[in-house]
Short mmCIF file of C-alpha atoms in Angstrom, two decimals:
data_model
loop_
_atom_site.label_atom_id
_atom_site.label_comp_id
_atom_site.label_asym_id
_atom_site.label_seq_id
_atom_site.Cartn_x
_atom_site.Cartn_y
_atom_site.Cartn_z
CA UNK U 18 123.94 -22.45 60.28
CA UNK U 19 122.06 -21.15 57.22
CA UNK U 20 119.14 -23.35 56.20
CA UNK U 21 117.90 -23.80 52.66
CA UNK U 22 114.49 -22.34 51.92
CA UNK U 23 112.53 -25.15 50.33
CA UNK U 24 110.36 -24.17 47.35
CA UNK U 25 106.67 -24.40 48.08
CA UNK U 26 103.99 -25.79 45.75
CA UNK U 27 101.90 -22.80 46.82
CA UNK U 28 104.09 -20.12 45.31
CA UNK U 29 102.79 -18.37 42.20
CA UNK U 30 99.20 -17.82 41.04
CA UNK U 31 96.64 -20.22 42.35
CA UNK U 32 95.77 -22.93 39.89
CA UNK U 33 99.16 -23.10 38.15
CA UNK U 34 100.14 -26.24 40.08
CA UNK U 35 96.67 -27.42 40.99
CA UNK U 36 95.12 -30.22 38.99
CA UNK U 37 92.21 -32.30 40.05
CA UNK U 38 91.19 -32.02 43.68
CA UNK U 39 92.39 -35.54 44.50
CA UNK U 40 95.79 -34.76 43.05
CA UNK U 41 96.00 -31.53 45.03
CA UNK U 42 95.02 -33.23 48.29
CA UNK U 43 97.55 -35.98 47.61
CA UNK U 44 100.32 -33.39 47.17
CA UNK U 45 99.30 -31.78 50.46
CA UNK U 46 99.84 -35.01 52.38
CA UNK U 47 103.01 -36.66 53.57
CA UNK U 48 106.58 -35.41 53.27
CA UNK U 49 106.99 -32.13 51.34
CA UNK U 50 108.77 -32.65 48.05
CA UNK U 51 112.16 -31.04 48.82
CA UNK U 52 112.61 -32.08 52.47
CA UNK U 53 116.00 -33.79 52.97
CA UNK U 54 116.17 -37.47 53.81
CA UNK U 55 115.76 -38.69 57.38
CA UNK U 56 119.52 -39.21 57.67
CA UNK U 57 120.27 -35.69 56.44
CA UNK U 58 117.73 -34.20 58.86
CA UNK U 59 119.27 -36.08 61.77
CA UNK U 60 122.69 -34.70 60.73
CA UNK U 61 121.17 -31.20 60.66
CA UNK U 62 119.80 -31.76 64.19
CA UNK U 63 123.17 -32.91 65.40
CA UNK U 64 124.72 -29.72 64.03
CA UNK U 65 121.93 -27.50 65.41
CA UNK U 66 120.05 -28.98 68.44
CA UNK U 67 117.66 -25.96 68.41
CA UNK U 68 116.19 -26.92 65.02
CA UNK U 69 112.53 -27.96 65.28
CA UNK U 70 111.02 -30.56 62.97
CA UNK U 71 107.29 -29.81 62.87
CA UNK U 72 104.23 -31.31 61.24
CA UNK U 73 101.30 -29.34 59.84
CA UNK U 74 97.62 -30.25 60.03
CA UNK U 75 95.01 -28.70 57.71
CA UNK U 76 91.30 -29.37 57.63
CA UNK U 77 88.18 -27.82 56.16
CA UNK U 78 84.58 -28.93 56.66
CA UNK U 79 83.22 -27.83 53.30
CA UNK U 80 85.33 -27.65 50.16
CA UNK U 81 82.99 -25.15 48.52
CA UNK U 82 81.32 -25.28 45.17
CA UNK U 83 84.50 -25.26 43.10
CA UNK U 84 85.86 -28.37 44.82
CA UNK U 85 89.46 -27.34 44.14
CA UNK U 86 90.86 -27.85 47.68
CA UNK U 87 91.89 -24.19 47.85
CA UNK U 88 90.93 -24.03 51.55
CA UNK U 89 93.53 -26.53 52.69
CA UNK U 90 95.97 -25.17 50.14
CA UNK U 91 95.74 -21.75 51.80
CA UNK U 92 96.18 -23.23 55.27
CA UNK U 93 99.31 -25.16 54.31
CA UNK U 94 100.75 -22.12 52.55
CA UNK U 95 100.30 -19.96 55.66
CA UNK U 96 101.78 -22.63 57.93
CA UNK U 97 104.78 -23.05 55.60
CA UNK U 98 105.40 -19.29 55.70
CA UNK U 99 105.14 -19.22 59.52
CA UNK U 100 107.47 -22.21 59.84
CA UNK U 101 110.06 -20.43 57.72
CA UNK U 102 109.71 -17.33 59.88
CA UNK U 103 110.45 -19.34 63.03
CA UNK U 104 113.23 -21.34 61.39
CA UNK U 105 111.27 -24.59 61.75
CA UNK U 106 111.47 -27.44 59.24
CA UNK U 107 108.13 -28.88 58.06
CA UNK U 108 108.74 -32.62 57.70
CA UNK U 109 105.18 -33.89 57.24
CA UNK U 110 101.70 -32.64 56.32
CA UNK U 111 98.36 -34.10 57.44
CA UNK U 112 95.26 -33.12 55.48
CA UNK U 113 91.55 -33.85 55.98
CA UNK U 114 89.65 -32.12 53.20
CA UNK U 115 85.87 -31.69 53.18
CA UNK U 116 85.51 -33.30 56.62
CA UNK U 117 83.72 -32.01 59.69
CA UNK U 118 85.38 -32.11 63.12
CA UNK U 119 82.12 -31.61 65.04
CA UNK U 120 80.24 -34.70 63.79
CA UNK U 121 80.93 -37.92 65.65
CA UNK U 122 80.10 -40.02 62.59
CA UNK U 123 82.91 -38.46 60.51
CA UNK U 124 86.27 -40.24 60.66
CA UNK U 125 89.25 -37.98 59.98
CA UNK U 126 91.91 -40.38 58.79
CA UNK U 127 94.83 -37.94 58.84
CA UNK U 128 93.88 -36.63 62.28
CA UNK U 129 93.93 -40.18 63.60
CA UNK U 130 97.32 -40.75 61.97
CA UNK U 131 98.60 -37.51 63.55
CA UNK U 132 97.62 -38.73 67.03
CA UNK U 133 99.30 -42.06 66.42
CA UNK U 134 102.50 -40.43 65.09
CA UNK U 135 102.62 -37.97 68.01
CA UNK U 136 102.38 -40.87 70.46
CA UNK U 137 105.16 -42.74 68.64
CA UNK U 138 107.26 -39.59 68.26
CA UNK U 139 108.03 -39.87 64.55
CA UNK U 140 106.32 -39.63 61.18
CA UNK U 141 105.77 -42.84 59.18
CA UNK U 142 109.09 -42.20 57.39
CA UNK U 143 110.96 -41.75 60.67
CA UNK U 144 111.26 -37.94 60.91
CA UNK U 145 111.17 -36.76 64.54
CA UNK U 146 108.16 -34.64 65.57
CA UNK U 147 109.12 -31.62 67.71
CA UNK U 148 105.90 -29.70 67.21
CA UNK U 149 102.56 -29.22 65.49
CA UNK U 150 101.20 -26.34 63.43
CA UNK U 151 97.57 -25.61 62.58
CA UNK U 152 95.79 -22.64 61.01
CA UNK U 153 93.52 -22.50 64.06
CA UNK U 154 92.80 -24.76 67.03
CA UNK U 155 89.32 -25.62 65.71
CA UNK U 156 90.98 -27.14 62.62
CA UNK U 157 92.38 -29.81 64.96
CA UNK U 158 89.48 -30.36 67.35
CA UNK U 159 85.90 -29.27 67.98
CA UNK U 160 84.79 -31.92 70.44
CA UNK U 161 86.06 -32.40 74.02
CA UNK U 162 87.04 -36.01 73.37
CA UNK U 163 89.24 -35.03 70.42
CA UNK U 164 90.89 -32.24 72.45
CA UNK U 165 91.72 -34.64 75.26
CA UNK U 166 93.09 -37.25 72.85
CA UNK U 167 95.18 -34.65 71.04
CA UNK U 168 96.59 -33.14 74.24
CA UNK U 169 97.52 -36.60 75.56
CA UNK U 170 99.33 -37.52 72.31
CA UNK U 171 101.04 -34.11 72.06
CA UNK U 172 102.36 -34.15 75.61
CA UNK U 173 103.55 -37.77 75.33
CA UNK U 174 106.99 -36.22 74.78
CA UNK U 175 108.55 -33.10 76.30
CA UNK U 176 109.46 -29.74 74.81
CA UNK U 177 107.20 -29.80 71.76
CA UNK U 178 106.04 -26.54 70.19
CA UNK U 179 102.55 -25.69 69.01
CA UNK U 180 101.48 -22.81 66.75
CA UNK U 181 98.09 -21.65 65.48
CA UNK U 182 96.38 -18.32 64.78
CA UNK U 183 97.01 -17.28 68.42
CA UNK U 184 100.75 -17.69 67.99
CA UNK U 185 103.10 -20.10 69.78
CA UNK U 186 101.36 -21.69 72.78
CA UNK U 187 102.58 -23.80 75.68
CA UNK U 188 100.32 -26.84 75.87
CA UNK U 189 102.27 -28.05 78.91
CA UNK U 190 101.31 -25.02 81.01
CA UNK U 191 99.24 -25.55 84.13
CA UNK U 192 95.52 -25.07 83.49
CA UNK U 193 95.88 -25.20 79.70
CA UNK U 194 93.79 -28.40 79.55
CA UNK U 195 90.84 -26.58 81.19
CA UNK U 196 91.39 -23.58 78.93
CA UNK U 197 91.23 -25.85 75.90
CA UNK U 198 87.98 -27.47 77.10
CA UNK U 199 86.40 -24.03 77.60
CA UNK U 200 87.41 -23.12 74.06
CA UNK U 201 85.91 -26.34 72.72
CA UNK U 202 82.65 -25.70 74.60
CA UNK U 203 82.43 -22.16 73.19
CA UNK U 204 83.12 -23.47 69.70
CA UNK U 205 80.39 -26.11 70.01
CA UNK U 206 77.93 -23.51 71.31
CA UNK U 207 78.64 -21.20 68.39
CA UNK U 208 78.29 -24.08 65.92
CA UNK U 209 74.87 -24.97 67.31
CA UNK U 210 73.73 -21.34 67.18
CA UNK U 211 74.73 -21.15 63.52
CA UNK U 212 72.88 -24.39 62.79
CA UNK U 213 69.75 -23.13 64.56
CA UNK U 214 69.86 -19.79 62.74
CA UNK U 215 70.36 -21.59 59.47
CA UNK U 216 67.34 -23.85 60.06
CA UNK U 217 65.11 -20.90 61.00
CA UNK U 218 66.24 -18.90 57.98
CA UNK U 219 65.79 -21.90 55.74
CA UNK U 220 62.19 -22.42 56.85
CA UNK U 221 61.33 -18.71 56.66
CA UNK U 222 62.54 -18.51 53.07
CA UNK U 223 60.68 -21.73 52.23
CA UNK U 224 57.42 -20.29 53.62
CA UNK U 225 57.92 -17.21 51.46
CA UNK U 226 58.30 -19.51 48.45
CA UNK U 227 61.91 -18.49 47.84
CA UNK U 228 64.49 -20.83 46.36
CA UNK U 229 66.69 -22.06 49.20
CA UNK U 230 68.91 -24.61 47.46
CA UNK U 231 72.61 -24.16 48.16
CA UNK U 232 73.46 -25.57 44.73
CA UNK U 233 71.85 -25.10 41.36
CA UNK U 234 69.13 -27.75 41.27
CA UNK U 235 69.32 -30.12 38.31
CA UNK U 236 66.77 -28.88 35.79
CA UNK U 237 67.20 -25.16 36.57
CA UNK U 238 69.65 -22.44 35.67
CA UNK U 239 72.03 -20.81 38.16
CA UNK U 240 69.29 -18.43 39.28
CA UNK U 241 67.44 -21.54 40.60
CA UNK U 242 64.22 -20.16 39.08
CA UNK U 243 64.52 -20.45 35.29
CA UNK U 244 64.37 -23.88 33.68
CA UNK U 245 67.35 -25.34 31.83
CA UNK U 246 65.45 -26.86 28.85
CA UNK U 247 67.57 -29.93 28.13
CA UNK U 248 67.65 -31.05 31.76
CA UNK U 249 63.99 -30.18 32.36
CA UNK U 250 62.96 -32.25 29.33
CA UNK U 251 65.02 -35.18 30.59
CA UNK U 252 63.22 -34.96 33.95
CA UNK U 253 59.78 -34.81 32.28
CA UNK U 254 60.58 -37.88 30.19
CA UNK U 255 61.96 -39.73 33.21
CA UNK U 256 58.83 -38.97 35.27
CA UNK U 257 56.62 -40.16 32.41
CA UNK U 258 58.68 -43.33 31.97
CA UNK U 259 58.79 -44.19 35.68
CA UNK U 260 55.03 -43.77 36.00
CA UNK U 261 54.71 -46.04 32.94
CA UNK U 262 56.91 -48.70 34.57
CA UNK U 263 60.54 -47.82 33.86
CA UNK U 264 63.09 -48.44 36.60
CA UNK U 265 65.31 -45.83 38.25
CA UNK U 266 68.30 -47.88 37.11
CA UNK U 267 67.24 -47.43 33.50
CA UNK U 268 66.81 -43.70 33.95
CA UNK U 269 70.26 -43.57 35.56
CA UNK U 270 71.76 -45.41 32.59
CA UNK U 271 70.02 -43.06 30.12
CA UNK U 272 71.26 -39.95 31.93
CA UNK U 273 74.79 -41.32 32.02
CA UNK U 274 74.66 -42.07 28.29
CA UNK U 275 73.38 -38.53 27.69
CA UNK U 276 76.37 -37.33 29.77
CA UNK U 277 74.26 -35.45 32.28
CA UNK U 278 76.05 -34.59 35.51
CA UNK U 279 74.78 -33.40 38.86
CA UNK U 280 74.97 -29.74 39.85
CA UNK U 281 78.09 -30.62 41.84
CA UNK U 282 79.77 -32.01 38.74
CA UNK U 283 79.44 -35.72 39.55
CA UNK U 284 78.05 -38.53 37.37
CA UNK U 285 74.50 -39.55 38.23
CA UNK U 286 74.01 -42.61 40.43
CA UNK U 287 70.82 -44.50 41.29
CA UNK U 288 70.33 -42.59 44.54
CA UNK U 289 70.86 -39.13 43.05
CA UNK U 290 68.42 -39.82 40.20
CA UNK U 291 65.84 -41.00 42.73
CA UNK U 292 66.35 -37.84 44.78
CA UNK U 293 65.82 -35.67 41.69
CA UNK U 294 62.58 -37.43 40.74
CA UNK U 295 61.18 -37.36 44.29
CA UNK U 296 61.99 -33.68 44.87
CA UNK U 297 58.77 -31.68 45.41
CA UNK U 298 60.51 -28.76 43.70
CA UNK U 299 59.68 -30.41 40.36
CA UNK U 300 56.02 -29.41 40.71
CA UNK U 301 56.70 -26.11 42.48
CA UNK U 302 56.26 -27.38 46.05
CA UNK U 303 58.79 -27.20 48.89
CA UNK U 304 59.75 -29.92 51.37
CA UNK U 305 61.64 -29.78 54.66
CA UNK U 306 62.67 -33.14 56.09
CA UNK U 307 60.16 -34.99 53.96
CA UNK U 308 57.18 -32.76 54.82
CA UNK U 309 55.55 -30.32 52.41
CA UNK U 310 55.73 -26.71 53.59
CA UNK U 311 52.13 -25.48 53.93
CA UNK U 312 50.42 -22.15 54.54
CA UNK U 313 47.85 -21.25 57.21
CA UNK U 314 45.10 -22.99 55.25
CA UNK U 315 47.15 -26.20 55.13
CA UNK U 316 47.77 -25.80 51.42
CA UNK U 317 51.20 -26.54 49.91
CA UNK U 318 53.17 -23.35 49.30
CA UNK U 319 54.09 -22.82 45.66
CA UNK U 320 57.64 -21.56 45.11
CA UNK U 321 58.83 -18.72 42.91
CA UNK U 322 60.64 -21.06 40.50
CA UNK U 323 59.25 -22.52 37.26
CA UNK U 324 57.82 -26.00 37.72
CA UNK U 325 58.73 -28.92 35.46
CA UNK U 326 55.77 -31.24 36.08
CA UNK U 327 52.32 -30.97 37.63
CA UNK U 328 51.58 -31.80 41.29
CA UNK U 329 49.51 -34.75 40.07
CA UNK U 330 52.53 -36.14 38.20
CA UNK U 331 54.80 -35.59 41.21
CA UNK U 332 52.45 -37.44 43.56
CA UNK U 333 52.20 -40.24 40.98
CA UNK U 334 55.95 -40.66 40.45
CA UNK U 335 56.80 -40.52 44.17
CA UNK U 336 54.08 -43.06 44.92
CA UNK U 337 55.44 -45.31 42.18
CA UNK U 338 59.00 -45.13 43.50
CA UNK U 339 57.96 -45.74 47.12
CA UNK U 340 55.69 -48.59 46.05
CA UNK U 341 58.66 -50.44 44.56
CA UNK U 342 60.74 -50.11 47.71
CA UNK U 343 58.10 -50.85 50.33
CA UNK U 344 57.90 -47.17 51.23
CA UNK U 345 61.66 -46.58 51.24
CA UNK U 346 62.09 -45.64 47.60
CA UNK U 347 64.76 -48.32 47.28
CA UNK U 348 64.46 -51.06 44.64
CA UNK U 349 63.02 -54.34 45.77
CA UNK U 350 62.29 -57.68 44.19
CA UNK U 351 63.29 -58.77 40.70
CA UNK U 352 66.44 -58.02 38.81
CA UNK U 353 67.06 -55.14 36.44
CA UNK U 354 67.98 -57.12 33.34
CA UNK U 355 70.56 -55.95 30.89
CA UNK U 356 69.20 -57.86 27.90
CA UNK U 357 65.68 -57.86 26.46
CA UNK U 358 64.88 -61.58 26.51
CA UNK U 359 66.76 -62.84 29.55
CA UNK U 360 64.45 -65.29 31.35
CA UNK U 361 61.83 -65.06 28.58
CA UNK U 362 63.69 -67.31 26.16
CA UNK U 363 63.53 -71.01 27.02
CA UNK U 364 65.76 -73.71 25.66
CA UNK U 365 63.94 -76.04 23.21
CA UNK U 366 66.66 -78.67 22.97
CA UNK U 367 65.32 -82.23 23.15
CA UNK U 368 67.21 -84.29 25.72
CA UNK U 369 68.19 -87.94 25.39
CA UNK U 370 65.13 -89.08 27.34
CA UNK U 371 62.87 -87.26 24.88
CA UNK U 372 61.97 -84.42 27.22
CA UNK U 373 62.60 -80.76 26.39
CA UNK U 374 65.25 -78.86 28.37
CA UNK U 375 62.93 -75.83 28.87
CA UNK U 376 65.46 -73.96 31.05
CA UNK U 377 65.41 -70.18 31.01
CA UNK U 378 68.20 -68.86 28.79
CA UNK U 379 70.54 -66.13 29.96
CA UNK U 380 71.92 -63.08 28.19
CA UNK U 381 75.69 -62.84 27.85
CA UNK U 382 78.19 -60.39 26.35
CA UNK U 383 79.35 -61.66 22.96
CA UNK U 384 83.01 -62.12 22.14
CA UNK U 385 84.76 -58.99 20.88
CA UNK U 386 85.45 -60.39 17.40
CA UNK U 387 81.76 -60.97 16.65
CA UNK U 388 79.59 -58.45 14.79
CA UNK U 389 76.95 -58.44 17.55
CA UNK U 390 77.32 -57.39 21.17
CA UNK U 391 75.28 -59.97 23.09
CA UNK U 392 73.83 -63.44 22.80
CA UNK U 393 71.50 -65.82 24.61
CA UNK U 394 72.47 -69.29 25.72
CA UNK U 395 71.16 -72.13 27.82
CA UNK U 396 72.88 -72.43 31.18
CA UNK U 397 75.72 -74.88 31.68
CA UNK U 398 74.88 -78.36 32.91
CA UNK U 399 76.36 -77.58 36.32
CA UNK U 400 73.75 -74.79 36.63
CA UNK U 401 70.86 -77.03 35.58
CA UNK U 402 70.83 -76.34 31.83
CA UNK U 403 71.96 -78.34 28.83
CA UNK U 404 74.28 -75.75 27.25
CA UNK U 405 73.05 -76.78 23.78
CA UNK U 406 71.20 -73.71 22.53
CA UNK U 407 72.85 -70.44 21.55
CA UNK U 408 71.19 -67.50 19.78
CA UNK U 409 72.60 -64.31 18.36
CA UNK U 410 71.24 -61.50 20.54
CA UNK U 411 70.49 -58.61 18.19
CA UNK U 412 68.62 -60.66 15.59
CA UNK U 413 66.74 -62.62 18.27
CA UNK U 414 65.62 -59.37 19.91
CA UNK U 415 64.61 -57.92 16.56
CA UNK U 416 62.61 -61.00 15.56
CA UNK U 417 60.68 -61.14 18.83
CA UNK U 418 60.07 -57.38 18.88
CA UNK U 419 58.55 -57.60 15.38
CA UNK U 420 56.30 -60.46 16.50
CA UNK U 421 55.18 -58.53 19.58
CA UNK U 422 54.54 -55.31 17.64
CA UNK U 423 52.53 -57.29 15.07
CA UNK U 424 50.55 -58.87 17.90
CA UNK U 425 49.94 -55.49 19.55
CA UNK U 426 48.76 -54.04 16.22
CA UNK U 427 46.46 -56.99 15.68
CA UNK U 428 45.03 -56.61 19.18
CA UNK U 429 44.59 -52.87 18.60
CA UNK U 430 42.88 -53.54 15.28
CA UNK U 431 40.69 -56.10 17.00
CA UNK U 432 39.78 -53.54 19.61
CA UNK U 433 38.95 -51.09 16.85
CA UNK U 434 36.77 -53.76 15.27
CA UNK U 435 35.22 -54.44 18.65
CA UNK U 436 33.84 -50.92 18.47
CA UNK U 437 30.85 -51.64 16.20
CA UNK U 438 29.44 -49.21 13.72
CA UNK U 439 27.07 -46.76 15.30
CA UNK U 440 23.61 -48.33 15.11
CA UNK U 441 21.50 -45.25 15.80
CA UNK U 442 22.10 -43.38 12.54
CA UNK U 443 18.64 -44.18 11.25
CA UNK U 444 17.04 -43.03 14.50
CA UNK U 445 18.88 -39.70 14.21
CA UNK U 446 17.79 -39.33 10.60
CA UNK U 447 14.15 -40.03 11.54
CA UNK U 448 14.23 -37.51 14.38
CA UNK U 449 15.63 -34.83 12.08
CA UNK U 450 12.98 -35.57 9.45
CA UNK U 451 10.29 -35.46 12.13
CA UNK U 452 11.43 -32.02 13.26
CA UNK U 453 11.49 -30.72 9.67
CA UNK U 454 8.03 -32.10 9.04
CA UNK U 455 6.71 -30.52 12.22
CA UNK U 456 8.17 -27.16 11.20
CA UNK U 457 6.75 -27.48 7.66
CA UNK U 458 3.28 -28.25 8.85
CA UNK U 459 3.36 -25.43 11.40
CA UNK U 460 4.32 -22.94 8.70
CA UNK U 461 1.64 -24.28 6.35
CA UNK U 462 -1.45 -22.15 6.98
CA UNK U 463 -3.68 -24.72 5.35
CA UNK U 464 -2.63 -27.44 7.86
CA UNK U 465 -5.00 -26.73 10.69
CA UNK U 466 -3.93 -29.84 12.66
CA UNK U 467 -0.70 -28.14 13.90
CA UNK U 468 -1.41 -25.08 15.94
CA UNK U 469 1.03 -23.14 18.08
CA UNK U 470 0.30 -25.15 21.22
CA UNK U 471 1.00 -28.50 19.52
CA UNK U 472 4.13 -27.20 17.78
CA UNK U 473 5.80 -25.86 20.91
CA UNK U 474 4.81 -28.98 22.85
CA UNK U 475 6.39 -31.40 20.35
CA UNK U 476 9.44 -29.39 19.22
CA UNK U 477 11.41 -29.61 22.54
CA UNK U 478 10.90 -33.38 22.62
CA UNK U 479 12.34 -33.80 19.13
CA UNK U 480 15.24 -31.42 19.76
CA UNK U 481 16.15 -33.20 22.98
CA UNK U 482 16.11 -36.53 21.13
CA UNK U 483 18.34 -35.14 18.36
CA UNK U 484 20.78 -33.70 20.93
CA UNK U 485 21.03 -37.04 22.79
CA UNK U 486 21.61 -39.00 19.57
CA UNK U 487 24.29 -36.59 18.36
CA UNK U 488 26.10 -36.77 21.74
CA UNK U 489 26.01 -40.56 21.55
CA UNK U 490 27.38 -40.43 18.00
CA UNK U 491 30.26 -38.16 19.11
CA UNK U 492 31.12 -40.49 21.99
CA UNK U 493 31.18 -43.47 19.67
CA UNK U 494 33.41 -41.71 17.16
CA UNK U 495 35.82 -40.76 19.94
CA UNK U 496 36.14 -44.39 21.04
CA UNK U 497 36.79 -45.51 17.49
CA UNK U 498 39.34 -42.73 16.88
CA UNK U 499 41.15 -43.64 20.11
CA UNK U 500 41.41 -47.29 19.05
CA UNK U 501 42.68 -46.34 15.59
CA UNK U 502 45.20 -43.87 17.02
CA UNK U 503 46.54 -46.54 19.37
CA UNK U 504 46.97 -48.87 16.43
CA UNK U 505 48.88 -46.29 14.39
CA UNK U 506 51.12 -45.24 17.30
CA UNK U 507 52.43 -48.68 18.24
CA UNK U 508 55.68 -48.47 16.21
CA UNK U 509 56.48 -44.99 17.53
CA UNK U 510 55.62 -45.78 21.12
CA UNK U 511 57.64 -49.02 21.03
CA UNK U 512 60.81 -47.16 20.04
CA UNK U 513 60.40 -44.77 22.96
CA UNK U 514 59.92 -47.55 25.53
CA UNK U 515 62.67 -48.39 27.99
CA UNK U 516 64.08 -51.90 28.27
CA UNK U 517 61.91 -52.66 31.31
CA UNK U 518 58.78 -51.37 29.56
CA UNK U 519 59.54 -53.52 26.50
CA UNK U 520 60.05 -56.59 28.70
CA UNK U 521 56.76 -55.91 30.47
CA UNK U 522 54.96 -55.54 27.13
CA UNK U 523 56.45 -58.81 25.87
CA UNK U 524 55.47 -60.68 29.03
CA UNK U 525 51.89 -59.39 28.76
CA UNK U 526 51.39 -61.07 25.39
CA UNK U 527 53.83 -63.99 25.65
CA UNK U 528 54.29 -66.66 28.30
CA UNK U 529 57.69 -67.54 26.85
CA UNK U 530 59.67 -67.95 23.64
CA UNK U 531 61.01 -71.45 22.96
CA UNK U 532 64.37 -71.28 21.19
CA UNK U 533 65.16 -74.39 19.13
CA UNK U 534 68.83 -75.26 18.56
CA UNK U 535 70.22 -74.38 15.15
CA UNK U 536 72.33 -77.50 14.84
CA UNK U 537 76.08 -77.81 14.65
CA UNK U 538 78.29 -75.38 12.80
CA UNK U 539 77.98 -71.69 12.06
CA UNK U 540 74.48 -71.55 10.55
CA UNK U 541 72.52 -68.56 9.30
CA UNK U 542 70.16 -67.11 11.88
CA UNK U 543 66.70 -68.60 11.40
CA UNK U 544 63.78 -66.76 13.07
CA UNK U 545 61.60 -69.83 12.47
CA UNK U 546 63.51 -71.54 15.29
CA UNK U 547 61.93 -69.08 17.72
CA UNK U 548 58.51 -70.34 18.82
CA UNK U 549 56.41 -67.81 20.76
CA UNK U 550 54.01 -69.09 23.39
CA UNK U 551 51.20 -66.55 23.28
CA UNK U 552 49.07 -65.82 26.29
CA UNK U 553 45.37 -66.45 26.03
CA UNK U 554 42.93 -63.65 26.82
CA UNK U 555 42.04 -65.32 30.13
CA UNK U 556 45.60 -65.36 31.48
#
């Protein structure tokens, strides 16, 4: 009987039928596209009892930098070609992409399904399984337990065929179980040697200050040495903001909005942002398993790559992150709020008994048909609120921010005023006049009261006094300039603050903001219904 050669998705140039990796992997699982139905295959078997229905298993531990699943694609292509050469019919494909077979913690879903189907004798669709194909035996198993489980499932039925890079093998032969175990042991030994060599090489390169990252680190170009300006600037800003009080969640949100992606092409998550900011590479240092690599004098080794921040900044940001997570670097305590005044606004509605509700208001997403995106409202009665006060979010935020900025400017101006005018100007003027008079009298030949001995005895005293007074004047002017600069920079610095920093600034000057109800109906927003409760200087 002449069998139809089924077209393969692997024919033609690579990439012509390959979309996203998930789509490719999905196509490399299950029943091949043009395999006949179960009934037709059974009819083919009845006509030709020598026909073998086989399944193929492909696996790769590391999908490479491109992440295009080409490794398993190549394996399935080769197995399909070999099956055609033997006259076998591939009825099912099992694929575990980017999964290790040597790590006990890794679960290979398709491998587990293969064992189950071999024990049952059919694929999930009902195709009989007469054999298994693999690119190599270590694609199937690398640990003794997996070899034993596979052999037991394979030999659950008689006369099955097995093919890998060594050709067709008889797994039923006497002593083959021991042979397989020896092969597994040799494979494990070689894996451990490679791991040990890799660790030694990794440390040697680190000690030499060489870049050892497998991927392009975020913030650097592909050479892993030269900075990528846009990313490096984002890191610098993030470090500055975190030290100033911003949360990792906010930095994550900012990087997502800026459409930054990791070096592996994935969107940033909380954990990956934290890893970037805690990486000693940022300041030029190198870490291995959390420990700085040091030289013989116990000094941190500086790498060959350009640094983004200073060591002092790196120690500060890592300490800040660990401090928040009790040493783990994970967030603890408090919520990361989405809206500026959540929990700061309090409901000012007067209840029937004459008392004020005073419940903390919550931020909510506004309805789609409204011109603003969020609002604040008192909780529902079932949650302990009165549900009587509602405030438009954007205008409420704007009104409170203006109040806070005005308060900060006033405080800054007050601080500037607290720096009094320098009160030693007259003393400086007198000292200068005294020195001039001393010099005049010394040069005057008719003034016999000032001889050389008296002049050189009094001049150093006056010059020292003048120097001290001028240094004190400079120090005073610096304090005043600093206070004035802080006052002028408040608007600019406020715009650059993160949401968490703004909330912290508000809570430093306000105990709360009481929001009075606006009454029934759709009324114009009235900022006068927002009553700030300012903190006193002693709080």
